[in-house]
Coordinates of C-alpha atoms in Angstrom, one line a residue:
M1 CA 129.8 6.6 15.4
Q2 CA 128.4 9.1 17.9
A3 CA 124.9 10.1 18.9
A4 CA 124.6 13.3 20.8
D5 CA 121.9 14.2 23.3
D6 CA 121.5 17.1 25.7
W7 CA 122.6 14.9 28.6
L8 CA 124.7 12.1 27.2
S9 CA 126.7 11.1 24.1
I10 CA 127.9 7.6 23.5
S11 CA 130.9 6.2 21.5
I12 CA 131.4 2.5 21.0
S13 CA 134.6 1.1 19.6
G14 CA 136.1 -2.4 18.8
V15 CA 132.9 -4.0 17.4
T16 CA 131.2 -4.6 14.1
P17 CA 128.3 -2.4 13.0
A18 CA 125.9 -5.3 13.8
L19 CA 127.3 -5.7 17.4
E20 CA 127.2 -1.9 17.9
Q21 CA 123.6 -1.8 16.8
N22 CA 122.7 -4.6 19.3
I23 CA 124.6 -2.9 22.1
R24 CA 122.7 0.4 21.5
A25 CA 119.4 -1.5 21.4
H26 CA 120.2 -3.1 24.8
L27 CA 121.2 0.2 26.3
G28 CA 117.9 1.6 25.4
A29 CA 116.8 5.3 25.1
L30 CA 119.2 8.0 26.1
P31 CA 118.5 9.8 29.4
A32 CA 116.4 13.0 29.4
N33 CA 117.5 14.4 32.7
E34 CA 120.2 14.1 35.4
I35 CA 118.4 11.4 37.4
Q36 CA 117.9 9.2 34.3
R37 CA 121.5 9.7 33.4
R38 CA 122.8 8.4 36.7
A39 CA 120.6 5.3 36.4
F40 CA 121.6 4.8 32.8
L41 CA 125.3 4.9 33.6
F42 CA 124.8 2.4 36.4
G43 CA 123.6 -0.3 34.1
V44 CA 125.9 0.3 31.1
E45 CA 128.3 -2.6 31.6
E46 CA 125.7 -5.2 32.4
S47 CA 123.6 -4.2 29.4
T48 CA 126.7 -4.3 27.1
Y49 CA 127.6 -7.8 28.3
E50 CA 124.1 -9.0 27.7
A51 CA 124.1 -7.6 24.2
L52 CA 127.4 -9.3 23.4
K53 CA 126.3 -12.7 24.9
S54 CA 123.1 -12.6 22.9
M55 CA 125.2 -12.7 19.7
G56 CA 127.6 -15.4 21.1
F57 CA 130.4 -13.4 22.5
Y58 CA 130.8 -14.8 26.0
Q59 CA 134.6 -14.1 26.3
A60 CA 134.3 -10.3 25.7
T61 CA 135.8 -7.6 27.9
V62 CA 134.3 -4.2 28.3
D63 CA 135.9 -0.9 29.5
T64 CA 133.9 2.2 30.1
N65 CA 134.7 5.7 31.0
V66 CA 132.7 8.9 31.3
L67 CA 133.9 12.4 30.6
E68 CA 131.9 14.9 32.6
S69 CA 131.2 18.4 31.5
E70 CA 129.2 21.3 32.9
S71 CA 128.6 23.0 29.5
K72 CA 127.9 20.1 27.2
P73 CA 126.6 16.5 27.2
W74 CA 128.7 14.0 29.1
Q75 CA 130.7 11.6 26.9
L76 CA 130.4 7.9 27.5
N77 CA 133.1 5.8 25.8
I78 CA 132.6 2.0 25.6
S79 CA 135.6 0.0 24.4
V80 CA 134.9 -3.7 23.6
K81 CA 137.2 -6.6 22.9
P82 CA 134.7 -9.2 21.7
G83 CA 137.1 -12.2 21.8
D84 CA 136.2 -15.4 20.0
P85 CA 132.5 -16.2 19.7
V86 CA 130.8 -19.3 21.1
T87 CA 130.1 -21.8 18.3
L88 CA 127.4 -24.5 18.3
Q89 CA 128.6 -28.0 19.1
W90 CA 125.2 -29.6 18.3
V91 CA 121.6 -28.7 17.7
D92 CA 119.1 -31.3 19.1
I93 CA 115.5 -30.8 18.0
N94 CA 113.3 -33.6 19.1
F95 CA 109.6 -34.2 18.4
D96 CA 107.1 -36.4 20.3
G97 CA 103.3 -37.0 19.9
E98 CA 101.0 -37.0 16.9
M99 CA 103.2 -34.4 15.1
L100 CA 105.6 -37.2 14.2
E101 CA 103.1 -38.2 11.5
D102 CA 102.7 -34.6 10.2
A103 CA 104.8 -33.9 7.1
A104 CA 104.5 -30.1 7.8
F105 CA 107.1 -30.5 10.7
R106 CA 109.5 -32.5 8.6
N107 CA 109.3 -29.8 5.9
W108 CA 109.9 -27.2 8.5
L109 CA 113.0 -29.0 9.8
D110 CA 114.3 -29.3 6.3
S111 CA 114.0 -25.5 5.9
L112 CA 116.2 -24.7 9.0
T113 CA 119.7 -23.5 8.2
I114 CA 121.2 -23.6 11.7
K115 CA 123.9 -26.2 12.1
P116 CA 126.9 -27.2 14.2
G117 CA 129.8 -24.8 13.8
D118 CA 127.6 -21.7 13.5
V119 CA 128.1 -18.8 15.9
L120 CA 125.6 -18.9 18.7
H121 CA 122.9 -16.3 18.3
H122 CA 120.2 -16.2 21.0
G123 CA 117.9 -14.3 18.5
V124 CA 118.1 -17.3 16.1
Y125 CA 117.4 -19.7 19.0
E126 CA 114.3 -17.7 20.1
S127 CA 113.1 -17.5 16.5
I128 CA 113.3 -21.3 16.1
K129 CA 111.3 -21.8 19.3
S130 CA 108.7 -19.2 18.1
Q131 CA 108.4 -20.8 14.6
L132 CA 107.9 -24.3 16.1
L133 CA 105.2 -23.1 18.6
T134 CA 103.5 -21.1 15.9
L135 CA 103.4 -24.0 13.5
A136 CA 102.1 -26.3 16.2
L137 CA 99.2 -24.0 16.9
A138 CA 98.5 -23.5 13.2
R139 CA 98.3 -27.2 12.8
G140 CA 95.9 -27.8 15.8
Y141 CA 98.3 -29.0 18.5
F142 CA 96.9 -26.9 21.2
D143 CA 98.2 -29.0 24.1
G144 CA 101.8 -28.9 22.7
Q145 CA 104.6 -27.7 25.0
F146 CA 108.4 -27.8 25.3
S147 CA 109.7 -30.5 27.6
R148 CA 113.2 -29.2 27.2
S149 CA 114.3 -25.9 25.8
E150 CA 117.8 -24.7 26.7
I151 CA 121.2 -23.5 25.6
V152 CA 124.1 -25.1 27.4
I153 CA 127.3 -23.1 27.4
N154 CA 130.7 -24.7 27.9
R155 CA 132.9 -21.7 28.7
D156 CA 136.1 -23.7 28.8
K157 CA 135.6 -25.0 25.2
N158 CA 133.7 -21.9 24.1
T159 CA 130.9 -24.1 22.6
A160 CA 127.2 -24.3 23.1
Q161 CA 124.5 -27.0 22.8
I162 CA 120.9 -26.3 21.8
N163 CA 118.3 -28.7 23.0
L164 CA 114.7 -28.3 21.9
H165 CA 112.3 -31.1 22.8
F166 CA 108.6 -30.6 21.9
Q167 CA 105.7 -32.8 22.9
S168 CA 102.7 -32.0 20.7
G169 CA 100.0 -34.1 22.3
Q170 CA 97.0 -34.8 20.1
R171 CA 96.0 -32.9 17.0
Y172 CA 92.6 -31.3 17.3
R173 CA 90.0 -31.4 14.5
L174 CA 87.7 -29.0 13.0
G175 CA 84.1 -29.1 14.3
D176 CA 80.8 -27.4 13.4
V177 CA 80.9 -24.1 11.5
N178 CA 78.3 -21.7 12.7
F179 CA 77.5 -18.6 10.6
E180 CA 76.1 -15.3 12.1
G181 CA 74.9 -12.1 10.5
H182 CA 73.7 -13.2 7.1
T183 CA 70.3 -13.5 5.4
L184 CA 71.1 -16.4 3.1
N185 CA 69.6 -19.9 3.3
E186 CA 71.8 -22.0 5.6
N187 CA 72.6 -24.5 2.8
I188 CA 74.2 -21.7 0.8
V189 CA 76.8 -20.7 3.4
Q190 CA 77.4 -24.3 4.5
A191 CA 78.3 -25.2 0.9
L192 CA 81.2 -22.7 1.2
V193 CA 82.9 -24.7 3.9
P194 CA 85.8 -26.4 2.1
F195 CA 86.4 -29.1 4.7
E196 CA 84.4 -31.9 6.3
K197 CA 83.7 -32.1 10.0
Q198 CA 86.6 -33.8 11.9
T199 CA 89.1 -32.7 9.3
P200 CA 92.5 -32.2 11.1
Y201 CA 92.8 -28.6 12.2
S202 CA 94.7 -26.2 10.0
T203 CA 94.7 -22.5 9.6
S204 CA 95.1 -23.0 5.8
Q205 CA 91.6 -24.6 5.8
L206 CA 90.2 -21.6 7.7
G207 CA 91.9 -19.4 5.1
R208 CA 90.2 -21.3 2.3
L209 CA 86.9 -20.7 4.0
N210 CA 87.6 -17.0 4.3
R211 CA 88.6 -16.9 0.6
N212 CA 85.4 -18.6 -0.4
L213 CA 83.3 -16.1 1.5
I214 CA 85.2 -13.2 -0.1
D215 CA 84.8 -14.6 -3.6
T216 CA 81.0 -14.9 -3.3
G217 CA 80.8 -11.1 -3.2
Y218 CA 77.9 -11.3 -0.7
F219 CA 79.8 -9.9 2.3
S220 CA 81.5 -6.6 3.3
N221 CA 83.0 -7.9 6.6
I222 CA 84.1 -11.5 7.4
K223 CA 85.6 -12.9 10.6
V224 CA 86.5 -16.6 10.8
L225 CA 87.0 -17.4 14.4
P226 CA 88.2 -20.8 15.7
Q227 CA 86.7 -21.2 19.2
T228 CA 89.9 -22.6 20.9
D229 CA 88.4 -21.8 24.3
E230 CA 85.5 -24.2 23.6
L231 CA 87.3 -27.4 22.7
T232 CA 84.9 -30.4 22.9
E233 CA 85.8 -34.0 22.1
S234 CA 89.1 -33.1 20.5
M235 CA 87.3 -30.7 18.1
V236 CA 87.4 -27.0 17.5
P237 CA 84.1 -25.3 16.7
V238 CA 84.3 -22.4 14.3
K239 CA 82.3 -19.2 14.4
V240 CA 81.9 -17.0 11.3
E241 CA 80.7 -13.5 11.8
L242 CA 79.4 -11.9 8.6
S243 CA 78.1 -8.5 7.4
S244 CA 76.2 -8.2 4.2
K245 CA 77.3 -5.8 1.4
P246 CA 75.1 -2.8 0.6
S247 CA 72.1 -3.8 -1.6
H248 CA 73.5 -1.9 -4.6
S249 CA 76.9 -0.7 -5.7
L250 CA 78.2 1.3 -8.7
E251 CA 81.6 1.0 -10.2
V252 CA 83.0 3.5 -12.8
G253 CA 85.9 2.9 -15.1
A254 CA 87.5 5.0 -17.9
G255 CA 90.1 4.7 -20.5
I256 CA 91.3 6.4 -23.7
D257 CA 92.8 5.2 -27.0
M258 CA 94.6 8.0 -28.9
G259 CA 97.1 8.5 -31.6
N260 CA 97.3 8.6 -35.4
S261 CA 96.0 5.6 -37.2
S262 CA 93.4 5.3 -39.9
E263 CA 91.9 8.3 -38.2
N264 CA 93.4 11.0 -36.0
A265 CA 91.2 10.7 -33.0
I266 CA 91.0 10.4 -29.2
D267 CA 88.6 7.5 -28.4
P268 CA 87.4 7.8 -24.8
R269 CA 85.8 4.7 -23.1
I270 CA 83.6 4.9 -20.0
R271 CA 82.1 1.9 -18.2
V272 CA 79.6 1.9 -15.4
T273 CA 78.8 -1.3 -13.6
W274 CA 75.7 -1.7 -11.3
R275 CA 75.8 -4.7 -9.0
T276 CA 73.2 -6.2 -6.7
P277 CA 75.3 -8.6 -4.7
Q278 CA 72.4 -10.4 -3.1
I279 CA 68.9 -10.2 -4.4
N280 CA 67.2 -12.9 -2.2
R281 CA 67.9 -15.5 0.4
F282 CA 68.7 -18.0 -2.4
G283 CA 71.9 -16.0 -3.3
H284 CA 70.8 -14.7 -6.7
K285 CA 72.7 -11.7 -7.9
Q286 CA 72.8 -9.4 -10.9
E287 CA 75.4 -7.3 -12.7
T288 CA 74.6 -4.7 -15.4
T289 CA 77.4 -3.1 -17.3
A290 CA 76.8 0.0 -19.5
E291 CA 79.8 0.9 -21.7
W292 CA 80.2 3.9 -23.9
A293 CA 82.7 4.7 -26.6
P294 CA 82.0 6.8 -29.7
D295 CA 79.4 4.9 -31.8
R296 CA 80.0 1.8 -29.7
P297 CA 77.5 1.7 -26.8
K298 CA 77.0 -1.6 -25.0
L299 CA 74.5 -2.7 -22.4
L300 CA 74.8 -6.2 -20.8
T301 CA 73.0 -7.7 -17.9
T302 CA 74.0 -10.9 -16.2
Y303 CA 71.7 -12.6 -13.7
T304 CA 73.5 -15.4 -11.6
I305 CA 71.7 -18.2 -9.8
P306 CA 73.8 -20.5 -7.5
M307 CA 73.1 -24.2 -8.2
S308 CA 74.7 -26.9 -6.1
H309 CA 77.5 -24.6 -5.0
P310 CA 77.5 -20.7 -4.8
L311 CA 81.0 -20.5 -6.4
D312 CA 81.6 -23.8 -8.2
D313 CA 78.2 -24.3 -9.9
Q314 CA 76.4 -21.3 -11.3
L315 CA 73.6 -20.6 -13.9
K316 CA 73.9 -17.3 -15.7
L317 CA 71.3 -15.6 -17.8
R318 CA 72.7 -12.8 -20.1
V319 CA 70.7 -10.2 -22.0
G320 CA 72.5 -7.6 -24.1
L321 CA 72.3 -4.9 -26.7
L322 CA 75.7 -4.1 -28.2
R323 CA 76.7 -1.8 -31.0
D324 CA 80.3 -2.0 -32.3
K325 CA 82.5 -0.8 -35.1
Y326 CA 85.1 -2.9 -36.9
G327 CA 87.8 -2.5 -39.5
V328 CA 87.7 0.5 -41.8
T329 CA 85.8 1.6 -44.9
Q330 CA 87.5 3.6 -47.6
D331 CA 86.5 5.2 -50.9
Y332 CA 88.9 5.6 -53.8
N333 CA 89.7 9.3 -54.7
A334 CA 90.5 9.3 -58.4
E335 CA 92.1 12.8 -58.3
D336 CA 94.6 11.9 -55.5
K337 CA 94.8 8.3 -56.7
K338 CA 94.4 6.9 -53.2
F339 CA 91.8 5.5 -50.8
E340 CA 90.4 7.8 -48.1
N341 CA 88.7 6.7 -44.8
T342 CA 85.0 7.1 -44.7
G343 CA 83.9 5.1 -41.7
Q344 CA 83.8 1.5 -40.3
L345 CA 81.8 -1.6 -40.5
E346 CA 79.1 -1.1 -38.0
S347 CA 76.9 -3.7 -36.3
E348 CA 74.0 -3.8 -33.8
K349 CA 73.6 -7.1 -31.9
Y350 CA 70.8 -8.4 -29.7
L351 CA 71.5 -11.4 -27.5
I352 CA 70.0 -13.7 -24.9
G353 CA 72.2 -16.3 -23.4
L354 CA 72.1 -19.1 -20.9
L355 CA 75.4 -20.4 -19.4
R356 CA 76.1 -23.1 -16.8
Q357 CA 79.5 -23.0 -15.2
K358 CA 81.0 -25.7 -13.0
R359 CA 84.4 -25.8 -11.3
T360 CA 86.2 -29.1 -11.0
Q361 CA 88.3 -30.4 -8.2
N362 CA 91.4 -29.5 -10.3
N363 CA 90.2 -25.9 -10.5
W364 CA 89.2 -26.1 -14.1
L365 CA 86.1 -24.0 -15.0
F366 CA 83.8 -26.0 -17.3
G367 CA 80.8 -24.4 -19.0
Y368 CA 78.2 -25.1 -21.6
S369 CA 76.0 -22.4 -23.1
L370 CA 73.1 -21.6 -25.4
E371 CA 73.0 -18.1 -27.0
V372 CA 70.4 -16.6 -29.3
M373 CA 71.6 -13.6 -31.2
K374 CA 70.6 -11.4 -34.1
E375 CA 73.0 -8.9 -35.7
N376 CA 72.3 -6.2 -38.2
Y377 CA 75.1 -4.8 -40.4
N378 CA 75.8 -3.4 -43.8
Q379 CA 78.7 -5.0 -45.7
L380 CA 79.8 -4.0 -49.3
D381 CA 76.6 -1.9 -49.5
V382 CA 74.4 -4.9 -48.7
D383 CA 72.3 -5.2 -45.6
Y384 CA 72.5 -8.4 -43.6
S385 CA 70.6 -9.6 -40.5
P386 CA 71.5 -13.2 -39.8
D387 CA 70.1 -15.2 -36.8
F388 CA 72.2 -17.5 -34.7
L389 CA 71.5 -20.1 -32.1
L390 CA 74.9 -20.9 -30.8
F391 CA 75.7 -24.0 -28.6
G392 CA 79.0 -23.6 -26.8
V393 CA 81.4 -25.5 -24.6
G394 CA 84.2 -23.8 -22.7
L395 CA 87.1 -24.8 -20.5
S396 CA 89.4 -22.5 -18.6
K397 CA 91.9 -22.5 -15.8
T398 CA 93.7 -19.6 -14.0
I399 CA 96.6 -20.2 -11.7
R400 CA 97.8 -17.2 -9.7
G401 CA 101.1 -17.0 -7.8
D402 CA 99.4 -14.7 -5.3
N403 CA 96.0 -13.0 -4.7
T404 CA 97.1 -9.4 -5.3
L405 CA 95.8 -7.2 -8.0
D406 CA 99.3 -7.3 -9.6
P407 CA 100.3 -11.0 -9.5
K408 CA 104.0 -11.8 -9.7
S409 CA 103.2 -15.1 -11.5
G410 CA 100.4 -17.0 -13.1
F411 CA 99.0 -18.7 -16.1
R412 CA 95.5 -18.5 -17.7
Q413 CA 94.2 -20.8 -20.4
T414 CA 90.8 -20.6 -22.1
Y415 CA 89.4 -22.8 -24.8
T416 CA 85.9 -22.5 -26.4
V417 CA 84.0 -24.3 -29.1
E418 CA 80.7 -23.0 -30.5
Y419 CA 78.4 -24.4 -33.1
A420 CA 75.4 -23.1 -35.1
D421 CA 73.3 -25.0 -37.6
P422 CA 70.3 -24.1 -39.9
Y423 CA 68.4 -27.2 -38.7
L424 CA 68.6 -25.6 -35.2
G425 CA 67.4 -22.2 -36.2
S426 CA 70.6 -20.4 -37.4
T427 CA 71.0 -18.7 -40.8
I428 CA 74.2 -20.7 -41.6
R429 CA 76.2 -23.6 -40.3
L430 CA 79.2 -22.4 -38.4
A431 CA 81.8 -23.8 -36.0
R432 CA 84.0 -21.4 -34.0
L433 CA 87.2 -22.5 -32.2
Q434 CA 89.2 -20.2 -29.9
A435 CA 92.1 -20.5 -27.5
K436 CA 93.6 -17.8 -25.3
L437 CA 96.8 -18.2 -23.3
K438 CA 98.5 -15.8 -20.9
W439 CA 101.7 -16.4 -18.8
I440 CA 103.2 -14.2 -16.2
D441 CA 106.4 -14.6 -14.2
T442 CA 108.8 -12.4 -12.2
F443 CA 112.5 -13.0 -11.7
F444 CA 114.7 -11.5 -9.0
D445 CA 111.7 -9.5 -7.7
K446 CA 112.0 -6.7 -10.3
H447 CA 111.9 -8.3 -13.7
R448 CA 108.4 -9.3 -14.8
F449 CA 107.5 -10.9 -18.1
V450 CA 104.0 -11.1 -19.6
T451 CA 103.2 -13.2 -22.7
R452 CA 100.0 -14.0 -24.4
L453 CA 98.8 -15.9 -27.4
D454 CA 95.3 -15.6 -29.0
L455 CA 94.1 -18.2 -31.6
G456 CA 90.8 -18.4 -33.4
A457 CA 89.1 -20.1 -36.4
N458 CA 85.7 -20.0 -38.1
I459 CA 84.8 -23.0 -40.1
A460 CA 82.0 -22.4 -42.7
K461 CA 81.3 -22.7 -46.4
N462 CA 82.7 -20.0 -48.6
E463 CA 79.3 -18.8 -49.7
N464 CA 78.3 -18.4 -46.1
I465 CA 81.2 -16.1 -45.1
P466 CA 79.3 -12.8 -45.5
Y467 CA 76.6 -14.1 -43.2
I468 CA 79.0 -14.6 -40.3
A469 CA 78.2 -11.7 -38.0
P470 CA 81.0 -9.2 -37.4
S471 CA 81.0 -9.9 -33.7
L472 CA 81.8 -13.6 -34.6
R473 CA 84.6 -12.7 -37.0
Y474 CA 88.2 -12.0 -36.1
F475 CA 89.8 -8.6 -36.1
A476 CA 93.1 -7.4 -34.6
G477 CA 94.3 -4.1 -33.1
G478 CA 93.9 -2.4 -29.8
D479 CA 95.3 -2.5 -26.3
Q480 CA 94.4 -6.2 -25.8
S481 CA 95.6 -7.2 -29.3
I482 CA 98.3 -5.4 -31.4
R483 CA 99.0 -2.1 -29.7
G484 CA 99.8 0.9 -32.0
Y485 CA 96.8 0.1 -34.1
R486 CA 93.2 1.2 -33.5
Y487 CA 90.7 -1.2 -31.9
Q488 CA 89.7 -4.0 -34.3
E489 CA 90.9 -2.1 -37.4
L490 CA 93.1 -4.9 -38.8
G491 CA 92.0 -7.8 -40.9
P492 CA 91.3 -9.0 -44.5
Y493 CA 89.7 -6.5 -46.8
I494 CA 87.6 -6.5 -50.1
D495 CA 87.6 -4.0 -52.9
Y496 CA 84.2 -3.5 -54.5
E497 CA 82.1 -1.2 -56.6
N498 CA 79.9 1.0 -54.4
S499 CA 76.3 2.1 -55.0
E500 CA 77.5 5.3 -56.6
G501 CA 79.7 3.5 -59.2
G502 CA 83.0 4.3 -57.4
V503 CA 85.5 1.9 -55.9
S504 CA 85.5 1.3 -52.2
R505 CA 87.5 -0.9 -49.8
Q506 CA 86.3 -2.5 -46.6
V507 CA 88.0 -4.4 -43.9
I508 CA 85.5 -7.2 -43.1
G509 CA 87.5 -9.4 -40.7
G510 CA 88.9 -12.9 -41.1
R511 CA 88.2 -16.5 -40.6
Y512 CA 91.3 -16.9 -38.5
L513 CA 93.2 -15.1 -35.8
L514 CA 96.8 -15.4 -34.7
V515 CA 98.1 -12.7 -32.3
G516 CA 101.0 -13.0 -29.8
S517 CA 102.8 -10.6 -27.5
I518 CA 105.7 -10.5 -25.1
E519 CA 106.3 -7.7 -22.6
Y520 CA 109.1 -7.0 -20.2
Q521 CA 108.4 -4.9 -17.1
Y522 CA 110.9 -3.5 -14.7
Y523 CA 109.9 -2.3 -11.2
L524 CA 111.4 1.0 -10.3
T525 CA 109.6 0.8 -6.9
P526 CA 106.9 -1.6 -5.6
S527 CA 104.3 0.9 -7.0
W528 CA 105.9 2.0 -10.3
R529 CA 107.3 0.1 -13.2
L530 CA 108.4 0.6 -16.8
G531 CA 107.4 -1.8 -19.6
T532 CA 108.4 -2.5 -23.2
F533 CA 106.6 -4.9 -25.6
V534 CA 106.4 -6.5 -29.0
D535 CA 103.0 -7.4 -30.4
A536 CA 102.6 -9.4 -33.6
G537 CA 100.1 -11.2 -35.8
N538 CA 96.8 -10.4 -37.5
A539 CA 93.4 -11.6 -38.4
F540 CA 93.4 -13.3 -41.8
D541 CA 91.8 -15.6 -44.4
T542 CA 93.4 -18.6 -46.1
D543 CA 94.6 -16.6 -49.0
Q544 CA 95.3 -13.2 -47.3
F545 CA 97.7 -13.3 -44.4
E546 CA 99.6 -10.1 -43.7
P547 CA 101.5 -10.4 -40.3
L548 CA 102.0 -7.0 -38.6
V549 CA 104.4 -6.1 -35.8
S550 CA 104.2 -3.3 -33.3
V551 CA 106.7 -2.2 -30.6
G552 CA 106.4 0.2 -27.7
G553 CA 106.5 0.8 -24.0
G554 CA 105.0 2.7 -21.2
V555 CA 104.8 3.5 -17.5
H556 CA 102.6 1.6 -15.1
W557 CA 101.3 2.6 -11.6
I558 CA 100.3 -0.2 -9.3
S559 CA 97.4 1.6 -7.6
P560 CA 95.3 0.3 -4.7
I561 CA 92.5 -0.5 -7.2
G562 CA 94.9 -2.3 -9.7
P563 CA 97.5 -1.4 -12.3
I564 CA 96.9 1.7 -14.4
K565 CA 99.0 1.6 -17.6
L566 CA 99.9 4.3 -20.1
D567 CA 101.5 2.7 -23.1
V568 CA 102.5 3.9 -26.6
G569 CA 102.7 1.5 -29.5
F570 CA 104.2 2.0 -32.9
G571 CA 103.1 -0.1 -35.9
L572 CA 106.2 -1.1 -37.9
K573 CA 104.4 -1.6 -41.2
E574 CA 101.8 0.1 -43.4
T575 CA 99.0 -2.0 -44.9
E576 CA 96.7 -1.4 -47.8
T577 CA 94.1 0.1 -45.4
V578 CA 96.2 1.5 -42.5
N579 CA 99.1 3.9 -42.6
R580 CA 102.1 3.4 -40.4
S581 CA 100.6 4.0 -37.0
F582 CA 101.2 5.0 -33.4
R583 CA 98.7 5.1 -30.6
F584 CA 98.6 5.8 -26.9
H585 CA 96.7 3.3 -24.7
L586 CA 95.5 4.0 -21.2
T587 CA 94.2 0.9 -19.5
M588 CA 93.2 -0.3 -16.0
G589 CA 92.9 -3.7 -14.5
T590 CA 94.8 -6.8 -13.5
D591 CA 96.6 -9.0 -16.0
L592 CA 94.8 -12.2 -14.8

C-alpha cells in the first residue's frame, strides 16, 4: 500500500495490515517541505521499532532505503521482518486497601480477557491501567495509586510479565448536597437526592440524582458537581447548579390515518400541549392538551401537586371535555340490499378526576383515583346521559433497557380496576378490569421485536349494558390496536328499527377486549428501520366474538424527537359492518 505526497511516499512490506497501520501512526504526518522531510527520515527506524514493540514484536528487524528524485516525491521503502512476538508469562494484578471489600473490582477482574500466552500488546496494558484508575475514581478512592506498574521483558525467552499493584486507600463518602439557581422550596430539591449522607461515593449515585432532576421537568440545565477539591472528614460535598425552564412551553404533534375502510377518508390529528413546568415554589405544575381530529376534539388539563416526593408521590387533578366517535352506524338500502354507512356513535364526556400516584422502592407505580363523569350519546335512536362516580386502583411498572427515545429493550405492564355503584352516585353498578402488556427486545443489534397484549372486561347486569358510556366500553381498530382498520370501528353490533321505520345497524362496543400484536423491525441504519407486523383480536360480547387479523409493514425514522412511523395495514377479513380494509398510519412517539 502506498500513500503519495508532494515530498515523500512510503511503502511498508512484510507486516500485517494492523502492524502497518500502527507503524504509520507512529511515523506521524508526512513532511510538507524539505526541512521536515530530512527530520522525518532521521527518525524513521526508531519510530518503526517503537511501533513494533508496542504490539509485542521485540525481535523484529527493519531495513529502510530512500529513492531520491528531483521531479517527483522521494520514495521511502520500509522492509520489516517481525519475528516471533513476545508472549505473556504471567499477569499479576494485585489490590490493597478498602477496595478489597468492593465487589465492583471483583466484577471488573472477572471481565478481563488478558491471560498468559497472549501476545504482549502495550495498548492493552495501558487500557487496563486506565480502566482500573477510572473505576477507582468512580467509586470514590481518590487517594488510590499504583505501587507497582510495569512490563518486564525477558528477551532471551521472548516472554513478558505484567505487574499491576494498586493501593486504593480509603473510600470517600458522599457529603452534603447544595443546590443553586432554583426557586423551589429546599425540601423539594432535597427530596430528589437518592442517597443518604455518608453513603459510599459512586458516580452512579450522582447519575441517579441527575436523572431525578431531569425527570421533574423543572430545569433546563443541570450540573451535578462533586467537589473533590474540598474533601472534608473523608466526605465529598456535592454542588448542583440548576437553571429553571421557561415559565411556559408549547408542544405540537400531528398524525394522519388514511385508507379505505368503512369510509374513504383521510383523518388528520393535531395535538397542542401547553405546559407550565413550575407554577410556584411548592413545585406545582400544569399540563393542558388540546387535540383535534374530525368531530373528535378533546381538551384535558392536569394539575400536579408534589406530596411527600416530587417524583414518587404526586396528587393530580384532571378536568376534561372530550368528544369522540366510535364504531359505525349503517342504514339498510332495500334497493341495493345492503347496509350503507351513515355515521358513527358519538359521545360528549365531561370529567373531573383526582388521582394519587406513589412509586414503590421496586419501581411499581401505585395509584388510586376518584373520577366524576357525565357522558351524552345517542344509541339505537335513544338518548342516554348516565352519571358515573368511578373509584379506581392502578398498578404499573416500566423497565427500560436504556433511556433513549427508541429503547432496544423493555417491558411495560399496567393493571387497573374501577368500580361504580348507584349507592355512591352512579347510574349503574359497573366493575371495569384492564391489563396492558408490552415487551421489546433487540437481538444482534439490528433485529427488534415489539409485542403487546391488551385485555379488558366490563362486569354489569345485562339490562344496564346500554348505560355503560361509550368511553367505558371496548372497541378495536387503529394504530394502537388492530392496524388496517379505522380508529375504534370494530366491536359488537345491533340491528334495530330506526325512527323512520327502516332497518339500521350500529357498532356499540363490547363488554370484553382481547387484542394482541407482534412486530419485527430490522435496522437498515441506526436511524432507519423497516417493520412488519401481525395484529389480531377484537372487542366482543359473550355471544358475539369475531376475531380479526391484519398484517402490514412500514418504514420508521428514528428522529431526534423520537420514532416517526409510516405503516400500512391490511385487514384480512370482512365483517358485517366493515369491508376488507387497508389503512395508512403515521404515528410519532416512543414505544415505552
